[in-house]
XYZ file of C-alpha atoms in Angstrom:
670
model
C 43.995 140.961 54.019
C 47.467 141.408 55.521
C 47.037 138.320 57.681
C 45.966 136.177 54.717
C 48.910 137.345 52.624
C 51.282 136.713 55.560
C 50.050 133.139 55.832
C 50.523 132.737 52.078
C 54.102 134.024 52.311
C 55.172 131.685 55.105
C 56.196 128.806 52.874
C 58.302 130.837 50.379
C 59.885 132.796 53.234
C 60.781 129.554 55.016
C 62.239 128.193 51.778
C 64.443 131.248 51.385
C 65.512 131.103 55.057
C 66.665 127.483 54.695
C 70.433 127.688 54.182
C 72.123 125.037 52.001
C 74.140 122.477 53.943
C 77.407 123.436 52.269
C 76.864 127.077 53.328
C 76.350 126.000 56.942
C 79.453 123.793 56.843
C 81.523 126.628 55.401
C 80.248 128.987 58.095
C 81.119 126.559 60.893
C 84.568 125.888 59.428
C 85.227 129.602 59.019
C 84.145 130.288 62.582
C 86.456 127.574 63.917
C 89.370 128.895 61.850
C 88.771 132.443 63.074
C 88.705 131.315 66.694
C 91.923 129.297 66.278
C 93.694 132.137 64.464
C 92.646 134.661 67.069
C 93.906 132.388 69.851
C 97.228 132.007 68.046
C 97.543 135.765 67.640
C 96.766 136.345 71.318
C 99.306 133.746 72.388
C 101.993 135.176 70.099
C 101.372 138.686 71.416
C 101.570 137.456 75.011
C 104.860 135.644 74.307
C 106.294 138.731 72.655
C 105.342 140.866 75.650
C 106.639 138.481 78.335
C 109.655 136.863 76.626
C 113.185 138.038 75.965
C 114.500 139.533 72.706
C 114.635 136.197 70.938
C 111.128 135.291 71.998
C 109.927 138.699 70.907
C 111.375 138.199 67.421
C 109.674 134.829 67.194
C 106.347 136.282 68.262
C 106.693 139.029 65.683
C 107.365 136.417 63.013
C 104.254 134.493 64.001
C 102.178 137.674 63.882
C 103.460 138.609 60.430
C 102.883 135.090 59.180
C 99.314 135.190 60.483
C 98.389 138.329 58.544
C 97.871 136.457 55.310
C 95.225 134.079 56.758
C 93.478 137.114 58.257
C 93.170 138.696 54.811
C 91.886 135.425 53.383
C 89.260 135.190 56.121
C 88.066 138.714 55.401
C 87.678 137.854 51.712
C 85.785 134.663 52.542
C 83.518 136.583 54.901
C 82.766 139.191 52.222
C 81.945 136.460 49.706
C 79.558 134.799 52.141
C 77.853 138.148 52.693
C 77.426 138.627 48.933
C 75.812 135.205 48.653
C 73.383 136.040 51.480
C 72.099 139.292 49.948
C 69.742 137.768 47.290
C 68.023 135.489 49.796
C 67.824 138.276 52.378
C 66.281 140.659 49.833
C 63.819 137.952 48.829
C 62.738 137.503 52.427
C 62.464 141.300 52.749
C 60.203 141.592 49.697
C 58.005 138.720 50.820
C 57.804 140.342 54.260
C 56.517 143.581 52.699
C 53.935 141.981 50.375
C 51.322 141.656 53.182
C 51.846 145.368 53.880
C 51.052 146.139 50.250
C 47.803 144.215 50.602
C 47.065 146.221 53.747
C 47.565 149.527 51.905
C 45.397 148.480 48.969
C 42.511 147.446 51.183
C 42.968 150.558 53.321
C 42.703 152.926 50.364
C 39.671 151.043 49.044
C 37.992 151.270 52.430
C 38.793 154.969 52.721
C 37.327 155.569 49.256
C 34.155 153.510 49.783
C 33.319 153.318 53.474
C 34.452 156.824 54.477
C 33.458 158.622 51.314
C 30.465 160.253 52.979
C 32.210 161.125 56.232
C 33.931 164.365 57.063
C 37.456 165.103 56.011
C 38.553 165.029 59.664
C 37.634 161.356 60.031
C 39.340 160.437 56.774
C 42.474 162.404 57.726
C 42.611 160.821 61.180
C 42.298 157.349 59.687
C 45.007 158.015 57.111
C 47.297 159.260 59.885
C 46.975 155.982 61.780
C 47.417 153.981 58.555
C 50.622 155.835 57.736
C 51.905 155.289 61.271
C 51.333 151.570 60.944
C 53.023 151.460 57.535
C 56.072 153.291 58.865
C 56.332 150.849 61.767
C 56.080 147.831 59.437
C 58.684 149.177 57.013
C 61.170 149.995 59.783
C 60.720 146.570 61.361
C 61.117 144.886 57.953
C 64.380 146.756 57.345
C 65.553 145.781 60.840
C 64.814 142.112 60.171
C 66.632 142.411 56.839
C 69.803 143.604 58.583
C 69.855 141.501 61.767
C 67.658 138.520 60.771
C 66.899 137.315 64.308
C 65.170 134.163 63.024
C 67.940 132.967 60.659
C 71.616 133.436 61.361
C 72.566 132.471 57.795
C 70.802 135.542 56.315
C 72.178 138.078 58.838
C 73.888 140.971 57.047
C 75.411 142.451 60.240
C 77.707 140.266 62.310
C 76.199 139.799 65.755
C 74.997 137.050 68.052
C 71.463 135.693 68.140
C 70.859 137.385 71.477
C 72.007 140.760 70.131
C 69.813 140.370 67.043
C 66.719 139.653 69.145
C 67.621 142.561 71.486
C 67.926 144.935 68.508
C 64.561 143.933 67.052
C 62.797 144.323 70.415
C 64.119 147.834 71.097
C 63.579 149.023 67.491
C 59.972 147.896 67.759
C 59.503 149.758 71.061
C 61.067 152.965 69.800
C 59.335 153.096 66.415
C 55.917 152.148 67.806
C 56.070 154.848 70.474
C 57.381 157.453 68.032
C 55.074 156.700 65.111
C 51.835 156.096 66.977
C 52.582 158.790 69.579
C 52.949 161.459 66.894
C 50.019 160.001 64.930
C 47.723 160.133 67.959
C 48.800 163.709 68.629
C 47.957 164.614 65.009
C 44.617 162.840 65.321
C 43.898 164.866 68.444
C 44.565 168.082 66.527
C 42.185 166.963 63.808
C 39.562 166.305 66.466
C 39.967 169.783 67.993
C 43.091 169.725 70.265
C 44.774 173.084 70.733
C 48.046 173.481 68.811
C 49.945 174.301 71.998
C 48.766 171.096 73.636
C 49.620 169.205 70.447
C 53.165 170.557 70.498
C 53.563 169.621 74.169
C 52.241 166.120 73.511
C 54.643 165.591 70.605
C 57.570 166.807 72.749
C 56.619 164.380 75.506
C 56.431 161.511 73.021
C 59.856 162.360 71.600
C 61.272 162.717 75.112
C 60.134 159.160 75.814
C 61.820 158.052 72.579
C 65.095 159.765 73.582
C 64.899 158.204 77.025
C 64.472 154.784 75.379
C 67.642 155.469 73.392
C 69.443 156.480 76.608
C 68.344 153.200 78.219
C 69.704 151.252 75.247
C 73.006 153.135 75.553
C 73.287 152.280 79.233
C 72.462 148.617 78.647
C 75.026 148.354 75.847
C 77.735 150.473 77.442
C 79.987 147.548 78.414
C 79.863 145.815 75.028
C 80.501 149.043 73.128
C 83.276 149.994 75.555
C 85.005 146.653 74.913
C 84.799 147.310 71.181
C 86.213 150.842 71.565
C 89.075 149.978 73.913
C 92.487 149.215 72.481
C 94.131 145.815 72.607
C 95.676 144.754 75.915
C 99.179 144.930 74.438
C 98.681 148.265 72.670
C 100.615 151.289 73.896
C 100.840 154.953 73.021
C 98.632 157.999 73.135
C 96.023 156.636 70.718
C 95.553 153.506 72.834
C 95.160 155.650 75.951
C 92.619 157.818 74.133
C 90.633 154.774 73.030
C 90.597 153.339 76.526
C 89.482 156.658 77.981
C 86.767 156.975 75.342
C 85.626 153.447 76.161
C 85.116 154.484 79.767
C 83.218 157.686 78.936
C 81.422 157.049 75.644
C 77.991 156.399 77.188
C 78.062 159.721 79.060
C 78.893 161.548 75.842
C 76.222 159.678 73.882
C 73.488 160.285 76.455
C 74.459 163.959 76.628
C 74.080 164.374 72.873
C 70.821 162.418 72.772
C 69.227 164.616 75.427
C 70.841 167.784 74.037
C 69.309 167.117 70.636
C 65.890 166.824 72.232
C 66.400 170.033 74.211
C 67.429 171.965 71.099
C 64.429 170.650 69.166
C 61.908 170.924 72.001
C 62.729 174.534 72.925
C 63.353 175.638 69.357
C 66.669 177.202 70.263
C 67.918 179.606 67.661
C 70.865 178.089 65.828
C 70.577 175.336 68.368
C 72.193 172.564 66.360
C 74.988 174.838 65.187
C 75.648 175.977 68.709
C 75.482 172.394 69.926
C 78.145 171.376 67.418
C 80.208 174.430 68.365
C 79.922 173.731 72.082
C 80.716 170.087 71.461
C 83.957 170.834 69.645
C 84.934 173.572 72.125
C 84.151 171.261 75.041
C 86.134 168.471 73.412
C 89.078 170.825 72.921
C 88.954 171.998 76.542
C 88.737 168.431 77.818
C 91.638 167.302 75.637
C 93.754 170.265 76.765
C 92.801 169.648 80.384
C 93.747 166.007 80.009
C 97.142 166.874 78.548
C 97.773 169.394 81.326
C 96.667 166.853 83.926
C 99.000 164.227 82.461
C 101.911 166.685 82.579
C 101.139 167.962 86.082
C 100.430 164.553 87.583
C 103.496 163.129 85.854
C 105.671 165.827 87.389
C 103.930 165.234 90.719
C 104.630 161.502 90.552
C 108.226 162.137 89.597
C 108.620 164.543 92.506
C 107.424 161.847 94.912
C 109.936 159.285 93.672
C 112.546 158.831 96.405
C 115.990 157.876 95.160
C 117.968 155.113 96.835
C 120.614 157.551 98.041
C 118.040 159.878 99.577
C 116.204 156.951 101.150
C 119.423 155.712 102.767
C 120.279 159.190 103.956
C 116.846 159.784 105.476
C 115.384 156.471 106.681
C 111.612 156.309 106.580
C 111.277 159.202 104.103
C 109.797 156.976 101.403
C 107.202 155.519 103.774
C 106.116 159.004 104.877
C 105.945 160.202 101.262
C 103.783 157.231 100.279
C 101.510 158.020 103.206
C 100.641 161.465 101.818
C 100.893 160.628 98.113
C 97.274 159.433 97.514
C 95.755 162.403 99.365
C 97.905 165.003 97.634
C 97.386 163.417 94.218
C 93.631 163.425 94.743
C 93.839 167.069 95.833
C 95.788 168.027 92.703
C 93.304 166.123 90.532
C 90.408 167.912 92.255
C 92.033 171.320 91.633
C 92.538 170.469 87.965
C 88.930 169.276 87.731
C 87.561 172.482 89.258
C 89.724 174.575 86.934
C 88.486 172.576 83.930
C 84.864 173.088 85.007
C 85.385 176.832 85.344
C 86.924 177.022 81.869
C 84.007 175.033 80.440
C 81.514 177.387 82.075
C 83.426 180.324 80.658
C 83.424 178.991 77.089
C 79.749 178.065 77.429
C 78.911 181.707 78.028
C 78.691 181.692 81.823
C 81.097 184.302 83.200
C 82.476 182.178 86.046
C 85.536 184.380 86.565
C 83.358 187.091 88.101
C 82.607 184.695 90.962
C 86.216 184.896 92.157
C 87.007 188.587 91.903
C 88.088 190.559 94.963
C 85.235 191.097 97.406
C 83.047 188.336 96.003
C 82.081 185.152 97.789
C 84.340 183.114 95.551
C 87.299 185.397 96.286
C 86.810 185.082 100.028
C 86.407 181.328 99.652
C 89.626 181.045 97.667
C 91.465 183.174 100.241
C 90.208 181.000 103.099
C 91.127 177.803 101.259
C 94.639 179.076 100.533
C 95.159 180.114 104.163
C 93.897 176.766 105.443
C 96.092 174.934 102.937
C 99.171 176.889 104.055
C 98.377 176.247 107.728
C 97.840 172.540 107.068
C 101.081 172.370 105.065
C 103.047 174.042 107.863
C 101.463 171.712 110.445
C 102.295 168.623 108.414
C 105.818 169.908 107.773
C 106.423 170.534 111.485
C 105.041 167.114 112.382
C 107.020 165.214 109.757
C 110.264 167.132 110.285
C 110.073 166.452 114.026
C 109.401 162.759 113.498
C 112.123 162.513 110.870
C 114.628 164.224 113.164
C 113.749 161.877 116.029
C 114.004 158.770 113.860
C 117.267 159.930 112.333
C 118.684 160.559 115.795
C 117.578 157.080 116.881
C 119.256 155.568 113.827
C 122.454 157.474 114.623
C 122.402 156.212 118.214
C 121.864 152.664 116.978
C 124.868 152.971 114.655
C 126.982 154.209 117.546
C 125.608 151.378 119.713
C 124.474 153.864 122.356
C 121.609 151.663 123.405
C 121.024 153.391 126.729
C 120.406 156.796 125.147
C 118.330 155.153 122.443
C 116.140 153.441 125.029
C 115.697 156.701 126.916
C 114.678 158.545 123.773
C 112.244 155.802 122.822
C 110.725 156.099 126.288
C 110.194 159.831 125.888
C 109.236 159.804 122.207
C 105.526 158.826 122.576
C 104.975 161.545 125.169
C 106.746 164.172 123.067
C 104.822 163.147 119.959
C 101.522 163.373 121.806
C 102.327 166.848 123.107
C 103.447 168.029 119.661
C 100.351 166.544 118.017
C 98.043 168.315 120.468
C 99.776 171.654 119.893
C 99.790 171.318 116.081
C 96.164 170.193 115.861
C 95.008 172.921 118.240
C 96.707 175.662 116.208
C 95.406 174.215 112.938
C 91.821 173.919 114.204
C 91.848 177.474 115.523
C 93.194 178.719 112.184
C 90.483 176.877 110.262
C 87.744 178.186 112.545
C 89.057 181.698 112.180
C 89.105 181.461 108.378
C 85.585 180.111 108.068
C 84.247 183.014 110.112
C 84.034 181.621 113.629
C 85.020 184.059 116.379
C 87.733 182.220 118.303
C 88.252 184.903 120.986
C 85.677 183.300 123.357
C 87.298 179.935 122.738
C 90.752 181.261 123.651
C 89.366 182.966 126.777
C 87.549 179.797 127.834
C 90.650 177.721 127.186
C 92.701 180.081 129.370
C 90.213 179.865 132.229
C 90.029 176.086 131.973
C 93.836 175.898 131.860
C 94.163 177.971 135.021
C 91.546 175.843 136.791
C 93.294 172.645 135.785
C 96.641 174.108 136.838
C 95.373 174.907 140.341
C 93.522 171.647 140.714
C 96.288 169.370 139.509
C 99.522 170.893 140.764
C 100.795 167.558 141.990
C 100.039 165.905 138.666
C 101.793 168.668 136.756
C 104.743 168.409 139.127
C 104.869 164.661 138.538
C 104.872 165.158 134.783
C 107.464 167.927 134.703
C 109.808 166.281 137.232
C 109.523 162.940 135.435
C 110.214 164.569 132.093
C 113.417 166.207 133.296
C 114.591 163.128 135.177
C 114.161 161.065 132.028
C 115.808 163.713 129.870
C 118.793 163.865 132.235
C 119.065 160.057 132.195
C 118.857 159.852 135.983
C 117.706 156.224 135.820
C 116.641 153.492 133.451
C 114.750 150.264 133.728
C 117.006 147.718 135.411
C 119.061 150.221 137.428
C 119.497 149.822 141.161
C 118.598 153.145 142.733
C 117.808 154.800 146.015
C 115.231 157.550 145.961
C 112.697 158.952 148.407
C 114.366 156.825 151.122
C 113.645 153.555 149.274
C 116.017 151.256 147.401
C 115.377 148.707 144.693
C 115.610 147.834 141.019
C 113.691 150.013 138.564
C 111.036 147.825 136.933
C 108.965 150.427 135.093
C 109.043 154.125 134.281
C 105.796 155.824 133.363
C 105.107 159.449 132.658
C 104.158 159.999 136.318
C 105.554 157.232 138.550
C 108.508 154.925 139.150
C 108.069 151.279 140.124
C 110.852 149.779 142.255
C 111.332 146.126 143.157
C 112.900 145.940 146.625
C 115.318 143.269 147.749
C 112.625 141.446 149.740
C 110.375 141.283 146.660
C 108.017 144.093 147.582
C 107.121 146.760 145.018
C 107.440 150.484 145.692
C 105.460 152.881 143.464
C 106.892 156.367 143.849
C 105.515 159.495 142.113
C 108.150 161.696 140.496
C 107.109 164.652 142.647
C 108.435 162.795 145.726
C 111.895 162.387 144.204
C 114.412 165.017 145.284
C 117.631 163.019 144.913
C 118.508 159.887 142.990
C 121.297 157.517 143.962
C 122.049 155.240 141.031
C 124.542 152.419 141.425
C 124.400 151.444 137.755
C 126.489 154.012 135.982
C 129.441 152.017 134.736
C 131.672 152.138 137.838
C 131.279 150.516 141.245
C 134.059 150.633 143.861
C 134.616 147.579 146.038
C 135.520 148.983 149.483
C 138.332 147.267 151.415
C 138.696 147.783 155.200
C 140.801 145.404 157.337
C 141.493 145.670 161.115
C 144.715 143.838 162.085
C 146.400 143.313 165.428
C 148.459 146.170 166.798
C 151.691 144.248 166.616
C 151.511 143.278 162.906
C 153.784 144.842 160.250
C 151.560 147.141 158.188
C 153.922 147.180 155.196
C 153.906 143.399 155.006
C 150.103 143.341 155.372
C 149.778 145.898 152.536
C 151.895 143.752 150.192
C 149.746 140.727 150.966
C 146.555 142.692 150.275
C 147.895 143.893 146.904
C 148.994 140.393 145.968
C 145.484 139.043 146.578
C 144.047 141.704 144.254
C 146.604 140.854 141.552
C 145.663 137.170 141.748
C 142.021 138.065 141.255
C 142.818 140.171 138.173
C 144.445 137.128 136.610
C 141.339 135.039 137.241
C 139.057 134.815 134.159
C 135.990 135.057 136.342
C 136.958 138.476 137.706
C 139.440 140.144 135.353
C 136.662 141.649 133.178
C 134.869 142.985 136.236
C 137.888 144.706 137.838
C 139.005 147.985 136.319
C 142.063 148.519 138.568
C 144.356 146.907 141.105
C 143.933 147.462 144.798
C 144.236 151.150 145.575
C 145.654 150.884 149.106
C 145.175 154.143 150.885
C 147.138 153.119 153.985
C 146.494 153.073 157.722
C 143.168 154.696 158.484
C 142.995 154.156 162.261
C 145.422 153.313 165.065
C 143.795 152.226 168.315
C 144.916 150.542 171.538
C 144.796 147.022 170.149
C 143.936 147.404 166.423
C 145.227 149.002 163.232
C 142.723 149.611 160.360
C 143.953 149.622 156.741
C 141.616 150.802 153.979
C 141.542 150.945 150.175
C 139.333 150.183 147.177
C 139.179 148.275 143.921
C 137.583 150.084 140.959
C 135.089 147.685 139.313
C 132.255 147.724 136.870
C 128.882 148.506 138.345
C 127.782 144.912 137.743
C 130.805 143.411 139.531
C 131.163 145.531 142.630
C 129.617 143.235 145.213
C 130.914 140.016 143.709
C 134.490 141.300 143.604
C 134.261 142.649 147.134
C 132.994 139.385 148.604
C 135.534 137.266 146.729
C 138.379 139.568 147.776
C 137.392 139.344 151.448
C 137.224 135.555 151.219
C 140.682 135.256 149.664
C 142.192 137.835 152.012
C 141.002 135.937 155.088
C 142.494 132.714 153.764
C 145.817 134.406 152.915
C 146.024 135.967 156.390
C 145.667 132.493 157.850
C 148.461 131.244 155.634
C 150.773 134.161 156.519
C 149.942 134.068 160.282
C 148.694 137.597 160.149
C 146.535 138.183 163.180
C 143.199 139.881 162.694
C 142.487 142.277 165.581
C 140.334 140.772 168.336
C 139.365 143.683 170.548
C 138.676 142.484 174.172
C 138.215 144.356 177.457
C 140.022 143.059 180.645
C 138.596 144.077 184.032
C 140.967 143.789 187.070
C 139.254 143.727 190.494
C 141.520 144.248 193.615
C 140.627 143.986 197.285
C 141.845 146.520 199.874
C 144.106 143.948 201.523
C 145.712 143.066 198.176
C 146.172 146.680 197.431
C 147.945 147.122 200.786
C 150.205 144.120 200.276
C 151.490 145.498 197.052
C 153.287 142.766 195.163
C 151.363 139.894 196.690
C 148.231 141.788 196.027
C 149.313 142.321 192.483
C 149.877 138.619 192.076
C 146.566 137.830 193.689
C 144.841 140.447 191.523
C 146.358 138.890 188.453
C 144.866 135.600 189.472
C 141.502 137.144 190.035
C 141.706 138.966 186.772
C 142.514 135.737 185.069
C 139.518 134.185 186.666
C 137.271 136.979 185.448
C 138.987 137.006 182.102
C 138.159 133.361 181.649
C 134.597 134.434 182.023
C 133.763 131.535 184.298
C 131.870 132.747 187.355
C 132.022 129.273 188.845
C 135.652 129.895 189.978
C 134.484 132.691 192.259
C 133.427 131.165 195.563
C 132.064 134.234 197.223
C 131.729 137.855 196.421
C 133.778 140.183 198.674
C 131.835 142.379 201.048
C 131.202 146.005 200.038
C 133.428 147.307 202.857
C 136.390 145.476 201.403
C 135.941 147.382 198.195
C 135.973 150.700 199.967
C 132.192 151.164 200.025
C 131.346 151.852 203.649
C 127.944 153.287 202.910
């Protein structure tokens, strides 16, 4: 009967669903106007937010001018809705007429066919009939409001996809609810225990509530977009709307399931208590949010580094930004835990008892506070040390003390590593002690291991300690020419344990610091060019000294050497007087980079000036006079003859000697 009536109603329903052409044209025009007006409003708001004062005034004028068309569109939309209502109600009535036929036939059948049956059968059948009627009425009302088949008869503004989605989920929910409860009632009529009936009904309603939760989750983004404030809106209400848009689905699901729990377990004053808890919870959350905003705002303000402070302490802002996310998360976590404890307290759970003295919570809080203090002290020591080192480096750079800066940069990684190991070790031991670990065996084991390492690596420790002090005392730097451990060369590399020297012949010497007892460094700002001249015995030393000083003065006037020489010739005087030579010594104070160049150039010029002044450089020679016995007896003649012989030997030409005298003539009889 229902199917026949539905077929009969198809034509009139289709006639009512056919929208006049002028209505469709008006709807399309209105939709286009709404889209254009909304775009204009968005553009004006964006210009007002991004422009200057003049642009902002213009945007405000556009917005005010656009309010009138908005009002007109709302009136036109309301009028279109009024015109839709008669047709929509007509479709609704025609949709319910087949249901009326169903009810009529059902009651006739129950009165005729089931008149002789038991009351249980009749009651069970009526229960299913009523369930079907409820489903049909609910679905008819849903189609009246959303009209998934015809957009022109839709009383609620939504898209075609949303209308179809609404009808599908309403059908699922009402079918499960109506027929689930009806089947449970039928089971009771047929002999099901009341307890089982109650459990079955609760399960059916749980499924219904879960369906609603699924719908909430699927629609959470669309509803959140509708709840959130406009992009250009500011103020506390806009922040509240945005926050509610992020959390609304959690709140909705909580209430949906809470309502089922209250109903299913028949909690005394359950709904009243639920409302009370809801408002109390909302108040606690709002208060917690306000406190969090205040605390986090003060925290953010405390981490803002002013320009003056940043200039005074370079790198402070970078270090603050390094710890900012972690500390902010920690503060947020503390506020969250405190909020949870307050919620538990207002919900009737005495959470404060968990943290009294002697309880597990109290010991946990004590351990957390101790660990937090230890971690804070460790971080403070680490950051203060790094800040002090960096500030000292910046001060050295301003003073242009590049040598000390380079030395400190060489030592800084090693010092940081040692400090990091010490800080982390102390912090780890403190944490282990607070969480209940007995650290006495660890300390004893560490002492034994330290002693073993100390005995087994004495040389290594000596290398490290000696190298540390040599670097601290600035004994050498990379590029210096040094002599140490009997080897000389240019320092190419300094490690924590060894020195690498490049010798003059190109070979490389790698010397451990433990082998260094003395360091001779020729690169320390001053290098003295030594002057030592041996002149003939008969030369005038005063005149030679004046010439030597004049050569040094000429060199100081030369552009190539005046910046390398720090003084004139410091003539110390006559150093040695010998049989045929006189040695005069002195020095020229030079820079360490000009010592050898100045010394070589001075010697070259001095030799040339001596040639010009006819100053004779000492030429030490040894004259050997050989006399025969006869010449010695003759006296003068012998002296003359000896002079000739000495001349012959002095010439160094053995060819002039015809024959060697016999040994007896020299007084050697044996």
